[in-house]
Short mmCIF file of C-alpha atoms and ligand atoms in Angstrom, two decimals:
data_model
loop_
_atom_site.label_atom_id
_atom_site.label_comp_id
_atom_site.label_asym_id
_atom_site.label_seq_id
_atom_site.Cartn_x
_atom_site.Cartn_y
_atom_site.Cartn_z
CA MET Z 1 8.97 25.71 8.80
CA ASN Z 2 9.65 22.18 7.10
CA ARG Z 3 8.63 19.93 10.20
CA ALA Z 4 10.25 15.85 8.96
CA LEU Z 5 9.10 12.52 10.88
CA ARG Z 6 12.36 11.28 10.58
CA ILE Z 7 14.90 8.34 12.15
CA HIS Z 8 18.40 8.92 13.22
CA SER Z 9 19.01 5.13 14.57
CA TYR Z 10 16.97 2.10 14.25
CA GLY Z 11 15.27 1.39 16.94
CA ASP Z 12 11.32 1.41 18.23
CA ALA Z 13 8.87 4.10 18.26
CA ASP Z 14 11.06 6.66 20.02
CA ALA Z 15 13.50 5.98 16.98
CA LEU Z 16 11.28 8.66 15.61
CA LYS Z 17 11.50 11.90 15.77
CA ILE Z 18 10.00 15.54 14.25
CA ASP Z 19 12.42 17.80 12.84
CA SER Z 20 13.27 21.05 11.29
CA ILE Z 21 14.47 20.13 7.66
CA ALA Z 22 15.68 22.68 5.26
CA MET Z 23 13.27 23.39 2.53
CA PRO Z 24 13.55 21.41 -0.75
CA THR Z 25 14.31 23.11 -4.20
CA PRO Z 26 12.93 21.40 -7.13
CA ALA Z 27 15.48 19.61 -9.46
CA SER Z 28 14.45 19.49 -13.79
CA GLY Z 29 11.33 17.26 -13.44
CA GLN Z 30 9.97 18.19 -10.51
CA VAL Z 31 7.97 19.42 -8.25
CA VAL Z 32 7.42 20.63 -4.57
CA VAL Z 33 4.82 19.68 -2.89
CA HIS Z 34 2.99 20.96 0.16
CA VAL Z 35 2.56 18.05 2.08
CA LYS Z 36 -1.15 17.99 3.48
CA ALA Z 37 -1.90 14.25 4.04
CA ALA Z 38 0.63 11.11 3.63
CA GLY Z 39 -0.62 7.24 4.06
CA ILE Z 40 0.73 5.20 7.14
CA ASN Z 41 2.37 2.04 5.33
CA SER Z 42 4.16 -0.89 7.21
CA ILE Z 43 7.26 -0.55 5.24
CA ASP Z 44 7.96 2.37 7.27
CA TRP Z 45 7.95 0.71 11.00
CA LYS Z 46 9.58 -2.01 9.29
CA ILE Z 47 12.87 0.25 8.02
CA ARG Z 48 12.07 2.24 11.76
CA ASP Z 49 13.78 -1.11 12.92
CA GLY Z 50 15.78 -1.39 10.90
CA TRP Z 51 14.54 -4.65 9.43
CA LEU Z 52 15.92 -3.39 6.24
CA GLN Z 53 19.17 -1.77 6.55
CA ASN Z 54 20.58 -4.76 4.37
CA ASP Z 55 18.42 -4.77 1.81
CA PHE Z 56 18.04 -0.90 1.24
CA PRO Z 57 21.02 0.77 3.26
CA LEU Z 58 19.88 4.66 3.74
CA PRO Z 59 21.76 7.32 5.13
CA LEU Z 60 20.68 8.89 8.29
CA PRO Z 61 18.67 10.74 8.94
CA ALA Z 62 16.27 9.91 7.09
CA THR Z 63 12.49 11.43 6.54
CA LEU Z 64 10.56 8.26 5.87
CA GLY Z 65 6.79 8.09 4.15
CA VAL Z 66 6.12 6.56 1.27
CA GLU Z 67 2.68 8.59 -0.15
CA LEU Z 68 1.12 12.07 -0.12
CA ALA Z 69 -1.38 14.34 -1.58
CA GLY Z 70 -1.12 18.29 -0.98
CA GLU Z 71 -0.09 21.17 -3.14
CA VAL Z 72 1.98 22.12 -5.45
CA ILE Z 73 4.24 25.48 -4.46
CA GLU Z 74 6.42 25.45 -7.29
CA VAL Z 75 7.70 24.09 -10.36
CA GLY Z 76 11.06 22.86 -11.35
CA GLN Z 77 12.48 23.11 -15.03
CA ASP Z 78 11.02 20.10 -17.77
CA VAL Z 79 7.88 19.99 -15.75
CA GLY Z 80 4.80 19.56 -18.14
CA GLY Z 81 1.08 19.59 -16.84
CA PHE Z 82 1.54 20.89 -13.81
CA ALA Z 83 1.22 24.31 -12.04
CA ILE Z 84 1.42 26.34 -8.47
CA GLY Z 85 -1.69 25.71 -6.40
CA ASP Z 86 -2.43 22.11 -8.57
CA ARG Z 87 -4.16 20.08 -6.00
CA VAL Z 88 -1.58 16.33 -6.83
CA MET Z 89 -1.40 12.97 -5.18
CA GLY Z 90 1.03 10.09 -5.94
CA PRO Z 91 3.80 7.57 -4.38
CA SER Z 92 7.10 9.13 -3.32
CA VAL Z 93 9.34 7.84 -5.40
CA GLY Z 94 11.80 6.36 -2.59
CA LEU Z 95 10.89 7.67 0.85
CA GLY Z 96 10.55 10.91 2.58
CA ALA Z 97 7.03 11.56 1.82
CA TYR Z 98 6.36 12.89 5.72
CA ALA Z 99 7.47 16.32 5.71
CA ASP Z 100 5.75 19.83 5.25
CA PHE Z 101 7.17 20.32 1.94
CA VAL Z 102 8.70 17.82 -0.55
CA ALA Z 103 10.88 17.67 -4.01
CA ILE Z 104 9.00 14.92 -5.94
CA ALA Z 105 8.90 13.64 -9.38
CA SER Z 106 6.06 15.38 -10.61
CA ASN Z 107 5.64 12.46 -13.52
CA THR Z 108 4.38 10.28 -10.49
CA LEU Z 109 1.81 12.42 -9.79
CA VAL Z 110 -1.89 13.61 -10.77
CA LYS Z 111 -3.87 15.43 -10.04
CA THR Z 112 -6.44 14.85 -7.38
CA PRO Z 113 -9.87 15.35 -8.37
CA ALA Z 114 -12.15 17.42 -6.34
CA SER Z 115 -14.38 15.14 -4.72
CA LEU Z 116 -11.22 13.84 -3.01
CA THR Z 117 -10.42 16.14 -0.01
CA ASP Z 118 -6.48 15.05 0.77
CA GLU Z 119 -6.83 12.52 3.94
CA ARG Z 120 -9.03 10.36 1.27
CA ALA Z 121 -5.94 11.09 -1.76
CA ALA Z 122 -3.13 10.07 0.46
CA ALA Z 123 -5.24 6.88 1.36
CA ILE Z 124 -4.96 5.55 -2.41
CA PRO Z 125 -1.13 5.67 -4.23
CA VAL Z 126 0.15 2.54 -2.68
CA GLY Z 127 -2.48 0.41 -2.08
CA ALA Z 128 -4.36 0.38 -5.15
CA LEU Z 129 -1.29 0.43 -7.46
CA THR Z 130 -0.35 -2.20 -5.09
CA ALA Z 131 -3.30 -4.22 -5.46
CA TRP Z 132 -4.01 -3.78 -9.31
CA GLN Z 133 -0.65 -4.26 -10.51
CA ALA Z 134 0.09 -7.70 -8.19
CA LEU Z 135 -3.65 -8.48 -9.95
CA PHE Z 136 -3.32 -7.97 -13.59
CA GLU Z 137 0.00 -7.78 -14.60
CA ALA Z 138 2.25 -9.99 -11.75
CA GLY Z 139 -0.64 -12.01 -11.23
CA GLU Z 140 -2.54 -12.20 -14.56
CA LEU Z 141 -6.00 -12.07 -13.73
CA LYS Z 142 -8.36 -12.75 -15.15
CA ARG Z 143 -12.47 -12.51 -15.94
CA GLY Z 144 -14.41 -16.23 -14.38
CA GLN Z 145 -10.93 -17.06 -12.26
CA THR Z 146 -10.65 -16.85 -9.11
CA VAL Z 147 -8.47 -15.11 -6.29
CA LEU Z 148 -8.04 -16.00 -2.88
CA ILE Z 149 -6.28 -12.21 -1.56
CA HIS Z 150 -4.97 -12.95 2.05
CA GLY Z 151 -4.57 -9.73 4.45
CA ALA Z 152 -8.00 -8.74 2.78
CA ALA Z 153 -9.00 -5.45 4.66
CA GLY Z 154 -5.81 -3.24 5.08
CA GLY Z 155 -4.48 -0.89 3.05
CA VAL Z 156 -3.10 -3.10 0.05
CA GLY Z 157 -6.63 -5.96 0.23
CA SER Z 158 -9.18 -3.07 0.40
CA PHE Z 159 -8.45 -2.59 -2.88
CA ALA Z 160 -7.10 -5.77 -3.98
CA VAL Z 161 -11.10 -6.69 -3.48
CA GLN Z 162 -12.85 -4.16 -5.71
CA PHE Z 163 -10.67 -3.93 -8.58
CA ALA Z 164 -11.06 -7.77 -8.71
CA ARG Z 165 -14.01 -8.09 -8.49
CA ARG Z 166 -14.62 -4.95 -11.25
CA ALA Z 167 -12.50 -7.59 -13.02
CA GLY Z 168 -14.86 -10.39 -13.06
CA ALA Z 169 -13.70 -13.16 -10.84
CA ARG Z 170 -15.08 -14.48 -8.05
CA VAL Z 171 -12.94 -13.22 -4.81
CA ILE Z 172 -12.24 -15.20 -1.44
CA ALA Z 173 -10.85 -13.17 1.47
CA THR Z 174 -9.11 -14.14 4.52
CA ALA Z 175 -9.19 -11.36 7.17
CA GLN Z 176 -10.47 -11.13 11.10
CA GLY Z 177 -13.86 -11.83 11.10
CA ILE Z 178 -15.32 -9.00 12.23
CA ASN Z 179 -13.70 -6.75 8.88
CA ALA Z 180 -16.05 -9.80 6.72
CA GLY Z 181 -18.86 -7.18 6.64
CA TYR Z 182 -16.78 -4.50 5.86
CA LEU Z 183 -15.19 -7.51 2.75
CA ARG Z 184 -18.88 -8.42 1.65
CA GLY Z 185 -19.59 -4.61 1.30
CA LEU Z 186 -16.23 -4.53 -1.22
CA GLY Z 187 -17.31 -7.00 -3.43
CA ALA Z 188 -15.69 -10.21 -1.92
CA ASP Z 189 -18.22 -13.89 -2.51
CA GLU Z 190 -16.67 -15.16 0.50
CA VAL Z 191 -15.18 -14.25 3.98
CA ILE Z 192 -13.17 -16.73 5.60
CA ASP Z 193 -12.37 -15.66 9.08
CA TYR Z 194 -8.15 -16.90 10.00
CA ARG Z 195 -8.93 -16.59 13.67
CA THR Z 196 -11.32 -19.24 13.51
CA SER Z 197 -10.95 -21.06 10.37
CA SER Z 198 -8.11 -23.03 8.58
CA PHE Z 199 -8.38 -21.15 4.56
CA TRP Z 200 -6.80 -24.33 3.22
CA GLU Z 201 -9.89 -26.47 3.79
CA ARG Z 202 -12.40 -24.05 2.42
CA ALA Z 203 -10.53 -22.91 -1.21
CA LYS Z 204 -9.33 -25.05 -3.39
CA ASP Z 205 -8.38 -24.56 -6.98
CA VAL Z 206 -7.30 -21.32 -6.65
CA ASP Z 207 -5.74 -19.38 -9.91
CA LEU Z 208 -4.36 -16.74 -7.97
CA VAL Z 209 -3.27 -16.31 -5.08
CA LEU Z 210 -2.88 -12.70 -3.61
CA ASP Z 211 -0.17 -13.13 -0.27
CA LEU Z 212 -0.70 -9.43 1.56
CA VAL Z 213 0.77 -12.00 4.81
CA GLY Z 214 3.30 -14.64 4.50
CA GLY Z 215 4.99 -15.88 6.69
CA ALA Z 216 2.87 -19.58 7.89
CA VAL Z 217 0.07 -17.74 5.16
CA LEU Z 218 1.65 -17.89 2.79
CA ALA Z 219 3.63 -21.77 3.69
CA ASN Z 220 -0.12 -22.56 3.48
CA SER Z 221 -1.40 -21.18 0.01
CA TRP Z 222 0.38 -23.38 -2.50
CA GLN Z 223 -2.21 -26.57 -1.10
CA VAL Z 224 -4.92 -24.56 -2.28
CA LEU Z 225 -3.93 -23.54 -5.76
CA ALA Z 226 -5.40 -24.63 -9.10
CA ASP Z 227 -2.61 -26.70 -11.57
CA THR Z 228 -2.16 -23.56 -13.76
CA GLY Z 229 -2.16 -21.21 -10.84
CA ARG Z 230 0.18 -19.03 -9.12
CA ILE Z 231 1.06 -16.36 -5.99
CA VAL Z 232 1.51 -13.20 -5.96
CA SER Z 233 3.57 -12.23 -3.18
CA ALA Z 234 4.26 -8.50 -1.98
CA ALA Z 235 5.08 -9.85 1.60
CA ALA Z 236 6.82 -12.23 1.35
CA PRO Z 237 10.66 -10.63 -0.84
CA ASP Z 238 12.13 -14.72 -0.31
CA ILE Z 239 9.31 -16.74 -1.98
CA GLU Z 240 10.70 -17.92 -5.29
CA ALA Z 241 13.02 -19.41 -2.85
CA GLN Z 242 10.13 -21.22 -0.79
CA THR Z 243 8.26 -22.22 -3.53
CA PRO Z 244 7.63 -26.00 -3.92
CA ALA Z 245 8.93 -28.25 -7.48
CA GLY Z 246 6.26 -27.81 -9.54
CA LYS Z 247 4.21 -24.36 -8.04
CA ARG Z 248 4.46 -20.92 -10.03
CA GLY Z 249 6.09 -18.33 -6.77
CA ILE Z 250 6.44 -14.49 -8.15
CA TRP Z 251 8.25 -11.70 -5.72
CA PHE Z 252 6.41 -8.36 -6.47
CA GLN Z 253 7.11 -4.48 -5.93
CA MET Z 254 4.99 -1.57 -7.12
CA ARG Z 255 6.44 0.49 -9.10
CA PRO Z 256 5.04 3.92 -9.75
CA ASP Z 257 2.59 4.65 -12.56
CA ALA Z 258 1.04 7.91 -12.79
CA ALA Z 259 -1.39 6.61 -16.19
CA GLN Z 260 -2.93 3.55 -14.41
CA LEU Z 261 -3.11 5.72 -10.57
CA ALA Z 262 -5.39 8.55 -12.84
CA GLU Z 263 -7.08 4.91 -13.89
CA ILE Z 264 -8.21 4.09 -10.74
CA VAL Z 265 -8.47 8.17 -9.35
CA GLY Z 266 -11.06 8.25 -11.79
CA LEU Z 267 -13.05 5.08 -11.01
CA VAL Z 268 -12.72 6.57 -6.89
CA ASP Z 269 -14.32 10.20 -8.39
CA GLN Z 270 -16.82 8.24 -10.42
CA GLY Z 271 -17.93 6.36 -6.90
CA GLY Z 272 -16.75 3.02 -8.71
CA VAL Z 273 -13.85 2.36 -6.00
CA LYS Z 274 -14.36 3.06 -2.44
CA VAL Z 275 -11.32 4.07 -0.31
CA GLU Z 276 -11.48 3.27 3.44
CA VAL Z 277 -8.98 5.58 5.96
CA SER Z 278 -9.54 3.51 9.09
CA GLU Z 279 -7.91 6.73 11.37
CA VAL Z 280 -6.63 10.73 10.35
CA ALA Z 281 -3.16 11.27 12.79
CA ALA Z 282 -2.36 14.23 13.63
CA LEU Z 283 1.85 14.53 12.96
CA GLY Z 284 1.87 14.47 16.89
CA ASP Z 285 0.33 11.62 16.89
CA ALA Z 286 2.71 9.88 13.80
CA THR Z 287 4.79 7.54 15.83
CA ALA Z 288 1.13 6.20 17.71
CA ALA Z 289 -0.09 5.56 14.57
CA ILE Z 290 3.33 4.51 13.08
CA GLU Z 291 3.17 1.55 15.68
CA ARG Z 292 -0.68 0.77 15.60
CA ASN Z 293 0.05 -0.34 11.73
CA LYS Z 294 2.63 -2.61 12.88
CA THR Z 295 0.38 -4.17 15.79
CA GLY Z 296 -2.94 -4.37 14.56
CA HIS Z 297 -5.36 -1.59 12.97
CA GLY Z 298 -8.66 -1.03 11.38
CA PRO Z 299 -9.97 -1.51 7.92
CA GLY Z 300 -8.29 0.59 4.87
CA LYS Z 301 -5.32 3.09 5.93
CA ALA Z 302 -4.37 5.42 8.44
CA VAL Z 303 -2.92 8.87 7.51
CA ILE Z 304 -0.80 12.07 9.02
CA LEU Z 305 -2.92 14.87 8.73
CA PHE Z 306 0.40 17.84 8.20
N1 NAP B 401 5.72 -5.00 -2.40
C1 NAP B 401 5.46 -3.58 -2.23
O1 NAP B 401 5.60 -3.38 -3.55
C2 NAP B 401 4.57 -3.79 -2.06
C3 NAP B 401 3.74 -2.35 -1.69
C4 NAP B 401 2.84 -2.22 -0.48
C5 NAP B 401 2.72 -2.87 0.74
N2 NAP B 401 3.04 -4.34 0.77
C6 NAP B 401 3.16 -5.14 2.23
O2 NAP B 401 2.00 -5.94 1.62
C7 NAP B 401 1.65 -6.21 2.23
C8 NAP B 401 -0.04 -5.46 3.32
O3 NAP B 401 0.01 -4.22 2.61
P1 NAP B 401 -0.89 -2.71 3.57
O4 NAP B 401 -0.21 -1.83 3.36
O5 NAP B 401 -2.22 -3.85 3.27
O6 NAP B 401 -0.93 -3.83 4.99
P2 NAP B 401 -1.99 -3.44 6.29
O7 NAP B 401 -2.93 -2.67 5.97
O8 NAP B 401 -1.71 -3.91 7.69
O9 NAP B 401 -2.76 -4.77 5.52
C9 NAP B 401 -2.20 -6.61 6.19
C10 NAP B 401 -3.69 -7.02 6.84
O10 NAP B 401 -2.64 -8.29 6.90
C11 NAP B 401 -4.18 -8.70 7.45
N3 NAP B 401 -3.87 -10.28 7.78
C12 NAP B 401 -2.95 -10.31 9.70
N4 NAP B 401 -2.80 -11.59 9.99
C13 NAP B 401 -3.10 -11.82 8.85
C14 NAP B 401 -3.93 -13.59 8.67
N5 NAP B 401 -2.89 -14.74 9.55
N6 NAP B 401 -4.37 -14.09 7.87
C15 NAP B 401 -4.80 -13.22 6.95
N7 NAP B 401 -5.06 -11.69 7.03
C16 NAP B 401 -4.28 -11.23 8.00
C17 NAP B 401 -4.73 -7.54 8.88
O11 NAP B 401 -5.87 -7.79 8.80
P3 NAP B 401 -7.30 -8.23 9.85
O12 NAP B 401 -7.61 -5.98 10.46
O13 NAP B 401 -8.29 -8.56 9.36
O14 NAP B 401 -6.63 -8.98 10.50
C18 NAP B 401 -3.94 -6.11 7.96
O15 NAP B 401 -5.32 -4.96 7.85
C19 NAP B 401 2.93 -5.17 3.71
O16 NAP B 401 3.62 -6.73 4.32
C20 NAP B 401 3.84 -4.75 3.12
O17 NAP B 401 4.85 -4.34 3.44
C21 NAP B 401 4.37 -4.57 -0.58
#
């Protein structure tokens, strides 16, 4: 049986159903992965709720899920470097990761090191690639610069804090006060509790703002920038329309990159980067776990165990 967590129509938590779907067959360049764990992302409920239906119209029913870890059970034509039995992890190209068996492009995957459980592996791809590319590609963050990371305790931010610190930047993080110790442990130099403080009164001359929240948080961030500073947002697709004259605002979208993911996974394997799994939910509890992603959750990332 191939269980899949799907939406048949847009709606709230009740819109998600566990269905039995056909076993996939691999196209050229694909492998079939027996999924063991899949990371929960806010895009799950943004799609479920119908927020993105105009920008990304989906044929329904649609299987949600954008990252996975598991084991290769079938190898398609023109696949190099993967064999049946390999443990693999990666972002999916598009949706579809929330199923027992998934056909996926092999060139987005990396092998999972023995040191990583499937739960921890599934918590890495989207958050880590987003953090890496937003900081160093779109953000052009350099040693000695100051970066302000909004939403620092979440799935993307937890990696961003660590990568920025490793790159020699001064890291200011915004989060709930309860997450301050966690973020200092990841390398944040300063943590601002967004519930009790106005970050724009405390952060000045910031070279890069990484916005993982959007809304008023983004709107209040322009004033903290240094003259040459920029804001990279992964949360506000309309940032460019909101950017005041004379400021730089950049919309960022993650792309799968197996070479980058392999580098990041190597750092995790060596103990240089930590992975925080906030919750491991069984597939039967996935609907509630996805809802918790929307309404507030512990630091790091929740995963579904298949
Ligand atoms: N464009 C892309 O390619 C891409 C890729 C991945 C993710 N994203 C987007 O990036 C955003 C973050 O993703 P994620 O997976 O890291 O989400 P997440 O795990 O839910 O983390 C977001 C964090 O924001 C914090 N937060 C809420 N309100 C805040 C505020 N006013 N100020 C500061 N922090 C606040 C929460 O932390 P506390 O517990 O401390 O309140 C929460 O943990 C989402 O909008 C997601 O859709 C975009």
